[in-house]
Amino acid sequence: MNDADFLTKPFEDLDGEGRRKIAQHFQSNAYPKGFKWNWKDVHHNRVALVNYVLRKLPMDCAYLEIGCGGNDLFDALPISDKTGVDPVKGGTVRLTSDDFFDTNSKKFDFIWIDGLHEYTQVHRDLINALACLKPGGWIALHDLMPTNWKQEHMPRMHLGWTGDVWKVAMEIAATQGLDFRLVLIDHGVGLLQVDPGAEPLADMESELLNERFGWLYENIDRLPLAEWDEAVAWIDSRAPS
């Protein structure tokens, strides 16, 4: 392998030597602390959460998924009106999320965001999702909770990569009128509804763009973390009576 190849190739295309090199290259970004959550010990996952919310919606609800991959979630939802957007595989639409939203005119009851795990991209995806969400609808975002600096690192250097999507969670939490919980399951699933008169999504790029895992670790109390039972009770409280 050329000495620079490991910095230009996609992480998933690197062999063992390349992955060792990229870990060594970015070792100066290491952060010594981490969160203790072990997602394998939490038996609820994104499929359970999304299906729980869908039970609160009409049977003919419209569902949008951004980032489908192997369709693990998309195929597990027992509804008929499903749109899945992925430029590579899975879903029903072979486009990037930006290209899809540029021409989309449909409104959705539930939108799942799990595309490119980069802060600025997910910020755009969320703004676009908010614009096509029906009143009373829900938006969920995956991979908001890295447990260590390697999972969070930009660029990617870990198989279980979450990227820096957590920065969008900070923006949601700072936005008046977005009722938000970060559910402690499955690498962190954010779930929100929009209250009447909600403000536009906060833009914290100037504060967060260059921050890394250590900033998240030191500021975790800014986020409305919820265990499964707490999240379910909150969802029930938001459902129409």
PDB file of C-alpha atoms in Angstrom:
ATOM      1  CA  MET A   1       0.000   0.000   0.000  1.00  0.00           C
ATOM      2  CA  ASN A   2       1.245   3.474  -0.892  1.00  0.00           C
ATOM      3  CA  ASP A   3       2.024   5.508   2.232  1.00  0.00           C
ATOM      4  CA  ALA A   4      -0.816   7.952   1.500  1.00  0.00           C
ATOM      5  CA  ASP A   5      -3.444   5.430   0.372  1.00  0.00           C
ATOM      6  CA  PHE A   6      -4.877   4.910   3.834  1.00  0.00           C
ATOM      7  CA  LEU A   7      -5.802   8.614   3.989  1.00  0.00           C
ATOM      8  CA  THR A   8      -7.619   8.695   0.656  1.00  0.00           C
ATOM      9  CA  LYS A   9      -9.377   5.332   0.470  1.00  0.00           C
ATOM     10  CA  PRO A  10     -12.786   4.790   2.107  1.00  0.00           C
ATOM     11  CA  PHE A  11     -12.261   3.128   5.495  1.00  0.00           C
ATOM     12  CA  GLU A  12     -14.328   0.090   4.543  1.00  0.00           C
ATOM     13  CA  ASP A  13     -11.952  -0.536   1.605  1.00  0.00           C
ATOM     14  CA  LEU A  14      -8.819  -0.592   3.769  1.00  0.00           C
ATOM     15  CA  ASP A  15      -7.141  -3.847   4.735  1.00  0.00           C
ATOM     16  CA  GLY A  16      -5.875  -4.543   8.239  1.00  0.00           C
ATOM     17  CA  GLU A  17      -2.598  -2.751   7.611  1.00  0.00           C
ATOM     18  CA  GLY A  18      -4.384   0.336   6.310  1.00  0.00           C
ATOM     19  CA  ARG A  19      -6.680   0.448   9.327  1.00  0.00           C
ATOM     20  CA  ARG A  20      -3.728   0.194  11.686  1.00  0.00           C
ATOM     21  CA  LYS A  21      -2.005   3.031   9.850  1.00  0.00           C
ATOM     22  CA  ILE A  22      -5.003   5.333  10.047  1.00  0.00           C
ATOM     23  CA  ALA A  23      -5.366   4.638  13.779  1.00  0.00           C
ATOM     24  CA  GLN A  24      -1.706   5.499  14.324  1.00  0.00           C
ATOM     25  CA  HIS A  25      -1.949   8.607  12.146  1.00  0.00           C
ATOM     26  CA  PHE A  26      -4.756  10.113  14.221  1.00  0.00           C
ATOM     27  CA  GLN A  27      -3.546   8.945  17.635  1.00  0.00           C
ATOM     28  CA  SER A  28      -2.884  12.557  18.619  1.00  0.00           C
ATOM     29  CA  ASN A  29      -6.672  13.084  18.638  1.00  0.00           C
ATOM     30  CA  ALA A  30      -7.190  10.398  21.285  1.00  0.00           C
ATOM     31  CA  TYR A  31      -9.390  11.186  24.283  1.00  0.00           C
ATOM     32  CA  PRO A  32      -8.855   9.034  27.401  1.00  0.00           C
ATOM     33  CA  LYS A  33     -12.439   8.874  28.669  1.00  0.00           C
ATOM     34  CA  GLY A  34     -15.531   7.204  27.270  1.00  0.00           C
ATOM     35  CA  PHE A  35     -19.157   6.390  28.022  1.00  0.00           C
ATOM     36  CA  LYS A  36     -20.012   3.057  29.636  1.00  0.00           C
ATOM     37  CA  TRP A  37     -23.044   2.163  27.523  1.00  0.00           C
ATOM     38  CA  ASN A  38     -22.921  -1.319  25.994  1.00  0.00           C
ATOM     39  CA  TRP A  39     -25.569  -1.383  23.294  1.00  0.00           C
ATOM     40  CA  LYS A  40     -25.494  -5.190  23.085  1.00  0.00           C
ATOM     41  CA  ASP A  41     -26.854  -5.311  26.639  1.00  0.00           C
ATOM     42  CA  VAL A  42     -29.842  -3.126  25.688  1.00  0.00           C
ATOM     43  CA  HIS A  43     -32.351  -5.411  23.998  1.00  0.00           C
ATOM     44  CA  HIS A  44     -34.502  -2.653  22.525  1.00  0.00           C
ATOM     45  CA  ASN A  45     -33.292  -1.249  19.222  1.00  0.00           C
ATOM     46  CA  ARG A  46     -34.288   1.164  16.458  1.00  0.00           C
ATOM     47  CA  VAL A  47     -36.742  -1.331  14.952  1.00  0.00           C
ATOM     48  CA  ALA A  48     -38.596  -1.578  18.263  1.00  0.00           C
ATOM     49  CA  LEU A  49     -38.645   2.193  18.744  1.00  0.00           C
ATOM     50  CA  VAL A  50     -39.836   3.095  15.252  1.00  0.00           C
ATOM     51  CA  ASN A  51     -42.531   0.427  15.315  1.00  0.00           C
ATOM     52  CA  TYR A  52     -43.692   1.676  18.718  1.00  0.00           C
ATOM     53  CA  VAL A  53     -44.161   5.174  17.322  1.00  0.00           C
ATOM     54  CA  LEU A  54     -45.812   3.904  14.131  1.00  0.00           C
ATOM     55  CA  ARG A  55     -48.485   2.237  16.280  1.00  0.00           C
ATOM     56  CA  LYS A  56     -49.534   5.742  17.319  1.00  0.00           C
ATOM     57  CA  LEU A  57     -49.956   6.895  13.712  1.00  0.00           C
ATOM     58  CA  PRO A  58     -52.689   6.108  11.167  1.00  0.00           C
ATOM     59  CA  MET A  59     -52.305   2.832   9.274  1.00  0.00           C
ATOM     60  CA  ASP A  60     -51.905   4.793   6.035  1.00  0.00           C
ATOM     61  CA  CYS A  61     -49.059   6.897   7.433  1.00  0.00           C
ATOM     62  CA  ALA A  62     -46.267   7.921   5.059  1.00  0.00           C
ATOM     63  CA  TYR A  63     -42.733   6.901   6.045  1.00  0.00           C
ATOM     64  CA  LEU A  64     -39.430   8.248   4.700  1.00  0.00           C
ATOM     65  CA  GLU A  65     -36.045   6.671   5.372  1.00  0.00           C
ATOM     66  CA  ILE A  66     -32.784   8.456   4.557  1.00  0.00           C
ATOM     67  CA  GLY A  67     -29.954   5.917   4.374  1.00  0.00           C
ATOM     68  CA  CYS A  68     -31.232   2.359   3.972  1.00  0.00           C
ATOM     69  CA  GLY A  69     -28.157   0.149   3.577  1.00  0.00           C
ATOM     70  CA  GLY A  70     -29.238  -3.467   3.982  1.00  0.00           C
ATOM     71  CA  ASN A  71     -32.881  -2.529   4.680  1.00  0.00           C
ATOM     72  CA  ASP A  72     -32.685  -3.867   8.250  1.00  0.00           C
ATOM     73  CA  LEU A  73     -35.118  -1.198   9.412  1.00  0.00           C
ATOM     74  CA  PHE A  74     -36.948  -0.497   6.161  1.00  0.00           C
ATOM     75  CA  ASP A  75     -38.105  -4.097   5.703  1.00  0.00           C
ATOM     76  CA  ALA A  76     -39.057  -4.467   9.379  1.00  0.00           C
ATOM     77  CA  LEU A  77     -41.832  -1.868   9.265  1.00  0.00           C
ATOM     78  CA  PRO A  78     -45.298  -3.327   8.523  1.00  0.00           C
ATOM     79  CA  ILE A  79     -46.671  -0.367   6.578  1.00  0.00           C
ATOM     80  CA  SER A  80     -47.234   0.073   2.859  1.00  0.00           C
ATOM     81  CA  ASP A  81     -46.413   3.742   2.178  1.00  0.00           C
ATOM     82  CA  LYS A  82     -42.630   3.648   2.499  1.00  0.00           C
ATOM     83  CA  THR A  83     -39.998   5.675   0.648  1.00  0.00           C
ATOM     84  CA  GLY A  84     -36.356   4.735   1.122  1.00  0.00           C
ATOM     85  CA  VAL A  85     -33.559   6.962  -0.195  1.00  0.00           C
ATOM     86  CA  ASP A  86     -30.013   5.651  -0.602  1.00  0.00           C
ATOM     87  CA  PRO A  87     -27.467   6.367  -3.351  1.00  0.00           C
ATOM     88  CA  VAL A  88     -25.945   2.867  -3.158  1.00  0.00           C
ATOM     89  CA  LYS A  89     -28.410   0.185  -2.086  1.00  0.00           C
ATOM     90  CA  GLY A  90     -31.645  -0.498  -0.259  1.00  0.00           C
ATOM     91  CA  GLY A  91     -34.866   1.460  -0.153  1.00  0.00           C
ATOM     92  CA  THR A  92     -36.793   2.535  -3.235  1.00  0.00           C
ATOM     93  CA  VAL A  93     -35.019   5.660  -4.530  1.00  0.00           C
ATOM     94  CA  ARG A  94     -31.418   5.657  -5.785  1.00  0.00           C
ATOM     95  CA  LEU A  95     -30.431   9.259  -5.026  1.00  0.00           C
ATOM     96  CA  THR A  96     -28.464  11.214  -2.478  1.00  0.00           C
ATOM     97  CA  SER A  97     -30.618  12.809   0.191  1.00  0.00           C
ATOM     98  CA  ASP A  98     -29.839  16.287  -1.164  1.00  0.00           C
ATOM     99  CA  ASP A  99     -31.007  15.334  -4.653  1.00  0.00           C
ATOM    100  CA  PHE A 100     -34.136  13.670  -3.285  1.00  0.00           C
ATOM    101  CA  PHE A 101     -35.169  16.649  -1.175  1.00  0.00           C
ATOM    102  CA  ASP A 102     -34.499  19.045  -4.073  1.00  0.00           C
ATOM    103  CA  THR A 103     -37.443  17.592  -6.015  1.00  0.00           C
ATOM    104  CA  ASN A 104     -39.634  16.066  -3.307  1.00  0.00           C
ATOM    105  CA  SER A 105     -43.090  17.521  -2.729  1.00  0.00           C
ATOM    106  CA  LYS A 106     -44.539  14.769  -0.537  1.00  0.00           C
ATOM    107  CA  LYS A 107     -45.237  15.159   3.179  1.00  0.00           C
ATOM    108  CA  PHE A 108     -44.431  12.402   5.665  1.00  0.00           C
ATOM    109  CA  ASP A 109     -45.662  11.257   9.074  1.00  0.00           C
ATOM    110  CA  PHE A 110     -42.365   9.687  10.131  1.00  0.00           C
ATOM    111  CA  ILE A 111     -38.856  10.404   8.839  1.00  0.00           C
ATOM    112  CA  TRP A 112     -35.810   8.311   9.745  1.00  0.00           C
ATOM    113  CA  ILE A 113     -32.368   9.873   9.151  1.00  0.00           C
ATOM    114  CA  ASP A 114     -29.392   7.511   8.988  1.00  0.00           C
ATOM    115  CA  GLY A 115     -27.436   8.626   5.929  1.00  0.00           C
ATOM    116  CA  LEU A 116     -23.920  10.040   5.722  1.00  0.00           C
ATOM    117  CA  HIS A 117     -22.622  10.324   9.290  1.00  0.00           C
ATOM    118  CA  GLU A 118     -21.217  13.818   8.944  1.00  0.00           C
ATOM    119  CA  TYR A 119     -22.487  16.791  10.931  1.00  0.00           C
ATOM    120  CA  THR A 120     -23.063  19.257   8.100  1.00  0.00           C
ATOM    121  CA  GLN A 121     -24.857  16.656   5.969  1.00  0.00           C
ATOM    122  CA  VAL A 122     -27.166  15.549   8.775  1.00  0.00           C
ATOM    123  CA  HIS A 123     -27.872  19.192   9.631  1.00  0.00           C
ATOM    124  CA  ARG A 124     -29.095  19.660   6.041  1.00  0.00           C
ATOM    125  CA  ASP A 125     -31.034  16.394   6.127  1.00  0.00           C
ATOM    126  CA  LEU A 126     -32.833  17.489   9.282  1.00  0.00           C
ATOM    127  CA  ILE A 127     -33.723  20.930   7.919  1.00  0.00           C
ATOM    128  CA  ASN A 128     -35.119  19.275   4.786  1.00  0.00           C
ATOM    129  CA  ALA A 129     -36.969  16.683   6.847  1.00  0.00           C
ATOM    130  CA  LEU A 130     -38.594  19.358   9.006  1.00  0.00           C
ATOM    131  CA  ALA A 131     -39.838  21.052   5.832  1.00  0.00           C
ATOM    132  CA  CYS A 132     -41.690  17.943   4.641  1.00  0.00           C
ATOM    133  CA  LEU A 133     -43.004  16.666   7.981  1.00  0.00           C
ATOM    134  CA  LYS A 134     -46.753  16.551   8.520  1.00  0.00           C
ATOM    135  CA  PRO A 135     -48.168  18.260  11.627  1.00  0.00           C
ATOM    136  CA  GLY A 136     -47.928  15.811  14.510  1.00  0.00           C
ATOM    137  CA  GLY A 137     -45.274  13.773  12.711  1.00  0.00           C
ATOM    138  CA  TRP A 138     -42.028  12.382  14.086  1.00  0.00           C
ATOM    139  CA  ILE A 139     -38.377  12.536  13.047  1.00  0.00           C
ATOM    140  CA  ALA A 140     -35.740  10.103  14.296  1.00  0.00           C
ATOM    141  CA  LEU A 141     -31.961  10.182  13.855  1.00  0.00           C
ATOM    142  CA  HIS A 142     -29.557   7.283  14.345  1.00  0.00           C
ATOM    143  CA  ASP A 143     -26.003   7.090  15.733  1.00  0.00           C
ATOM    144  CA  LEU A 144     -26.119  10.130  17.995  1.00  0.00           C
ATOM    145  CA  MET A 145     -24.128   8.566  20.835  1.00  0.00           C
ATOM    146  CA  PRO A 146     -20.530   7.453  20.212  1.00  0.00           C
ATOM    147  CA  THR A 147     -19.021   5.774  23.250  1.00  0.00           C
ATOM    148  CA  ASN A 148     -15.382   6.680  22.558  1.00  0.00           C
ATOM    149  CA  TRP A 149     -13.219   8.958  20.425  1.00  0.00           C
ATOM    150  CA  LYS A 150     -12.539   6.342  17.733  1.00  0.00           C
ATOM    151  CA  GLN A 151     -16.246   5.802  17.018  1.00  0.00           C
ATOM    152  CA  GLU A 152     -16.748   9.551  16.683  1.00  0.00           C
ATOM    153  CA  HIS A 153     -13.578  10.431  14.806  1.00  0.00           C
ATOM    154  CA  MET A 154     -13.693  12.385  11.564  1.00  0.00           C
ATOM    155  CA  PRO A 155     -12.555  11.008   9.175  1.00  0.00           C
ATOM    156  CA  ARG A 156     -13.708   7.472   9.823  1.00  0.00           C
ATOM    157  CA  MET A 157     -11.326   5.093  11.588  1.00  0.00           C
ATOM    158  CA  HIS A 158     -13.647   2.558  13.258  1.00  0.00           C
ATOM    159  CA  LEU A 159     -16.018  -0.166  12.036  1.00  0.00           C
ATOM    160  CA  GLY A 160     -18.697   1.007  14.482  1.00  0.00           C
ATOM    161  CA  TRP A 161     -18.519   4.584  13.211  1.00  0.00           C
ATOM    162  CA  THR A 162     -21.103   7.120  14.340  1.00  0.00           C
ATOM    163  CA  GLY A 163     -19.268  10.160  13.030  1.00  0.00           C
ATOM    164  CA  ASP A 164     -20.020  13.563  14.545  1.00  0.00           C
ATOM    165  CA  VAL A 165     -23.804  13.411  14.161  1.00  0.00           C
ATOM    166  CA  TRP A 166     -24.059  14.180  17.898  1.00  0.00           C
ATOM    167  CA  LYS A 167     -23.548  17.848  16.996  1.00  0.00           C
ATOM    168  CA  VAL A 168     -27.002  17.904  15.420  1.00  0.00           C
ATOM    169  CA  ALA A 169     -28.408  16.522  18.677  1.00  0.00           C
ATOM    170  CA  MET A 170     -26.927  19.543  20.440  1.00  0.00           C
ATOM    171  CA  GLU A 171     -28.646  21.829  17.935  1.00  0.00           C
ATOM    172  CA  ILE A 172     -32.004  20.103  18.390  1.00  0.00           C
ATOM    173  CA  ALA A 173     -31.715  20.370  22.163  1.00  0.00           C
ATOM    174  CA  ALA A 174     -31.000  24.100  21.829  1.00  0.00           C
ATOM    175  CA  THR A 175     -34.020  24.789  19.596  1.00  0.00           C
ATOM    176  CA  GLN A 176     -37.193  26.102  21.217  1.00  0.00           C
ATOM    177  CA  GLY A 177     -40.260  24.131  20.166  1.00  0.00           C
ATOM    178  CA  LEU A 178     -38.562  20.865  19.225  1.00  0.00           C
ATOM    179  CA  ASP A 179     -39.623  18.289  21.814  1.00  0.00           C
ATOM    180  CA  PHE A 180     -36.654  15.933  21.787  1.00  0.00           C
ATOM    181  CA  ARG A 181     -35.325  12.843  23.523  1.00  0.00           C
ATOM    182  CA  LEU A 182     -32.079  10.997  22.887  1.00  0.00           C
ATOM    183  CA  VAL A 183     -32.998   7.391  23.593  1.00  0.00           C
ATOM    184  CA  LEU A 184     -30.171   5.289  25.017  1.00  0.00           C
ATOM    185  CA  ILE A 185     -30.514   2.330  22.665  1.00  0.00           C
ATOM    186  CA  ASP A 186     -28.750   1.164  19.507  1.00  0.00           C
ATOM    187  CA  HIS A 187     -25.891   3.721  19.372  1.00  0.00           C
ATOM    188  CA  GLY A 188     -28.238   6.542  20.384  1.00  0.00           C
ATOM    189  CA  VAL A 189     -31.540   7.260  18.648  1.00  0.00           C
ATOM    190  CA  GLY A 190     -32.841  10.817  18.662  1.00  0.00           C
ATOM    191  CA  LEU A 191     -36.608  11.280  18.436  1.00  0.00           C
ATOM    192  CA  LEU A 192     -38.471  14.559  18.093  1.00  0.00           C
ATOM    193  CA  GLN A 193     -41.787  16.222  17.427  1.00  0.00           C
ATOM    194  CA  VAL A 194     -42.374  19.821  16.398  1.00  0.00           C
ATOM    195  CA  ASP A 195     -44.533  22.007  18.620  1.00  0.00           C
ATOM    196  CA  PRO A 196     -46.607  24.877  17.160  1.00  0.00           C
ATOM    197  CA  GLY A 197     -44.513  28.004  16.771  1.00  0.00           C
ATOM    198  CA  ALA A 198     -41.208  26.148  16.925  1.00  0.00           C
ATOM    199  CA  GLU A 199     -38.094  28.110  16.055  1.00  0.00           C
ATOM    200  CA  PRO A 200     -35.904  27.128  13.078  1.00  0.00           C
ATOM    201  CA  LEU A 201     -33.238  24.547  13.849  1.00  0.00           C
ATOM    202  CA  ALA A 202     -30.378  26.161  15.753  1.00  0.00           C
ATOM    203  CA  ASP A 203     -27.180  26.552  13.728  1.00  0.00           C
ATOM    204  CA  MET A 204     -24.222  25.930  16.041  1.00  0.00           C
ATOM    205  CA  GLU A 205     -21.629  25.302  13.331  1.00  0.00           C
ATOM    206  CA  SER A 206     -19.339  28.096  14.516  1.00  0.00           C
ATOM    207  CA  GLU A 207     -19.240  26.521  17.982  1.00  0.00           C
ATOM    208  CA  LEU A 208     -19.234  22.825  17.111  1.00  0.00           C
ATOM    209  CA  LEU A 209     -17.674  22.221  13.689  1.00  0.00           C
ATOM    210  CA  ASN A 210     -14.139  21.605  14.943  1.00  0.00           C
ATOM    211  CA  GLU A 211     -15.053  19.970  18.250  1.00  0.00           C
ATOM    212  CA  ARG A 212     -14.368  16.297  18.893  1.00  0.00           C
ATOM    213  CA  PHE A 213     -15.498  13.564  21.252  1.00  0.00           C
ATOM    214  CA  GLY A 214     -14.000  15.222  24.315  1.00  0.00           C
ATOM    215  CA  TRP A 215     -16.372  18.182  23.936  1.00  0.00           C
ATOM    216  CA  LEU A 216     -19.348  15.830  23.814  1.00  0.00           C
ATOM    217  CA  TYR A 217     -18.106  13.975  26.882  1.00  0.00           C
ATOM    218  CA  GLU A 218     -17.748  17.182  28.881  1.00  0.00           C
ATOM    219  CA  ASN A 219     -21.133  18.570  27.748  1.00  0.00           C
ATOM    220  CA  ILE A 220     -23.316  15.459  27.733  1.00  0.00           C
ATOM    221  CA  ASP A 221     -25.647  17.049  30.286  1.00  0.00           C
ATOM    222  CA  ARG A 222     -26.924  19.403  27.553  1.00  0.00           C
ATOM    223  CA  LEU A 223     -28.765  16.467  25.973  1.00  0.00           C
ATOM    224  CA  PRO A 224     -32.169  15.086  27.108  1.00  0.00           C
ATOM    225  CA  LEU A 225     -31.084  11.466  27.555  1.00  0.00           C
ATOM    226  CA  ALA A 226     -33.844   8.890  28.081  1.00  0.00           C
ATOM    227  CA  GLU A 227     -33.824   5.206  28.948  1.00  0.00           C
ATOM    228  CA  TRP A 228     -36.300   2.989  27.066  1.00  0.00           C
ATOM    229  CA  ASP A 229     -39.086   3.167  29.661  1.00  0.00           C
ATOM    230  CA  GLU A 230     -38.754   6.939  29.921  1.00  0.00           C
ATOM    231  CA  ALA A 231     -38.886   7.277  26.144  1.00  0.00           C
ATOM    232  CA  VAL A 232     -42.007   5.124  25.851  1.00  0.00           C
ATOM    233  CA  ALA A 233     -43.782   7.149  28.538  1.00  0.00           C
ATOM    234  CA  TRP A 234     -42.872  10.358  26.714  1.00  0.00           C
ATOM    235  CA  ILE A 235     -44.105   8.992  23.362  1.00  0.00           C
ATOM    236  CA  ASP A 236     -47.382   7.993  25.005  1.00  0.00           C
ATOM    237  CA  SER A 237     -47.748  11.490  26.450  1.00  0.00           C
ATOM    238  CA  ARG A 238     -47.296  13.018  22.982  1.00  0.00           C
ATOM    239  CA  ALA A 239     -49.781  10.725  21.230  1.00  0.00           C
ATOM    240  CA  PRO A 240     -53.217  12.202  20.423  1.00  0.00           C
ATOM    241  CA  SER A 241     -55.815  11.315  23.042  1.00  0.00           C
TER     242      SER A 241
END
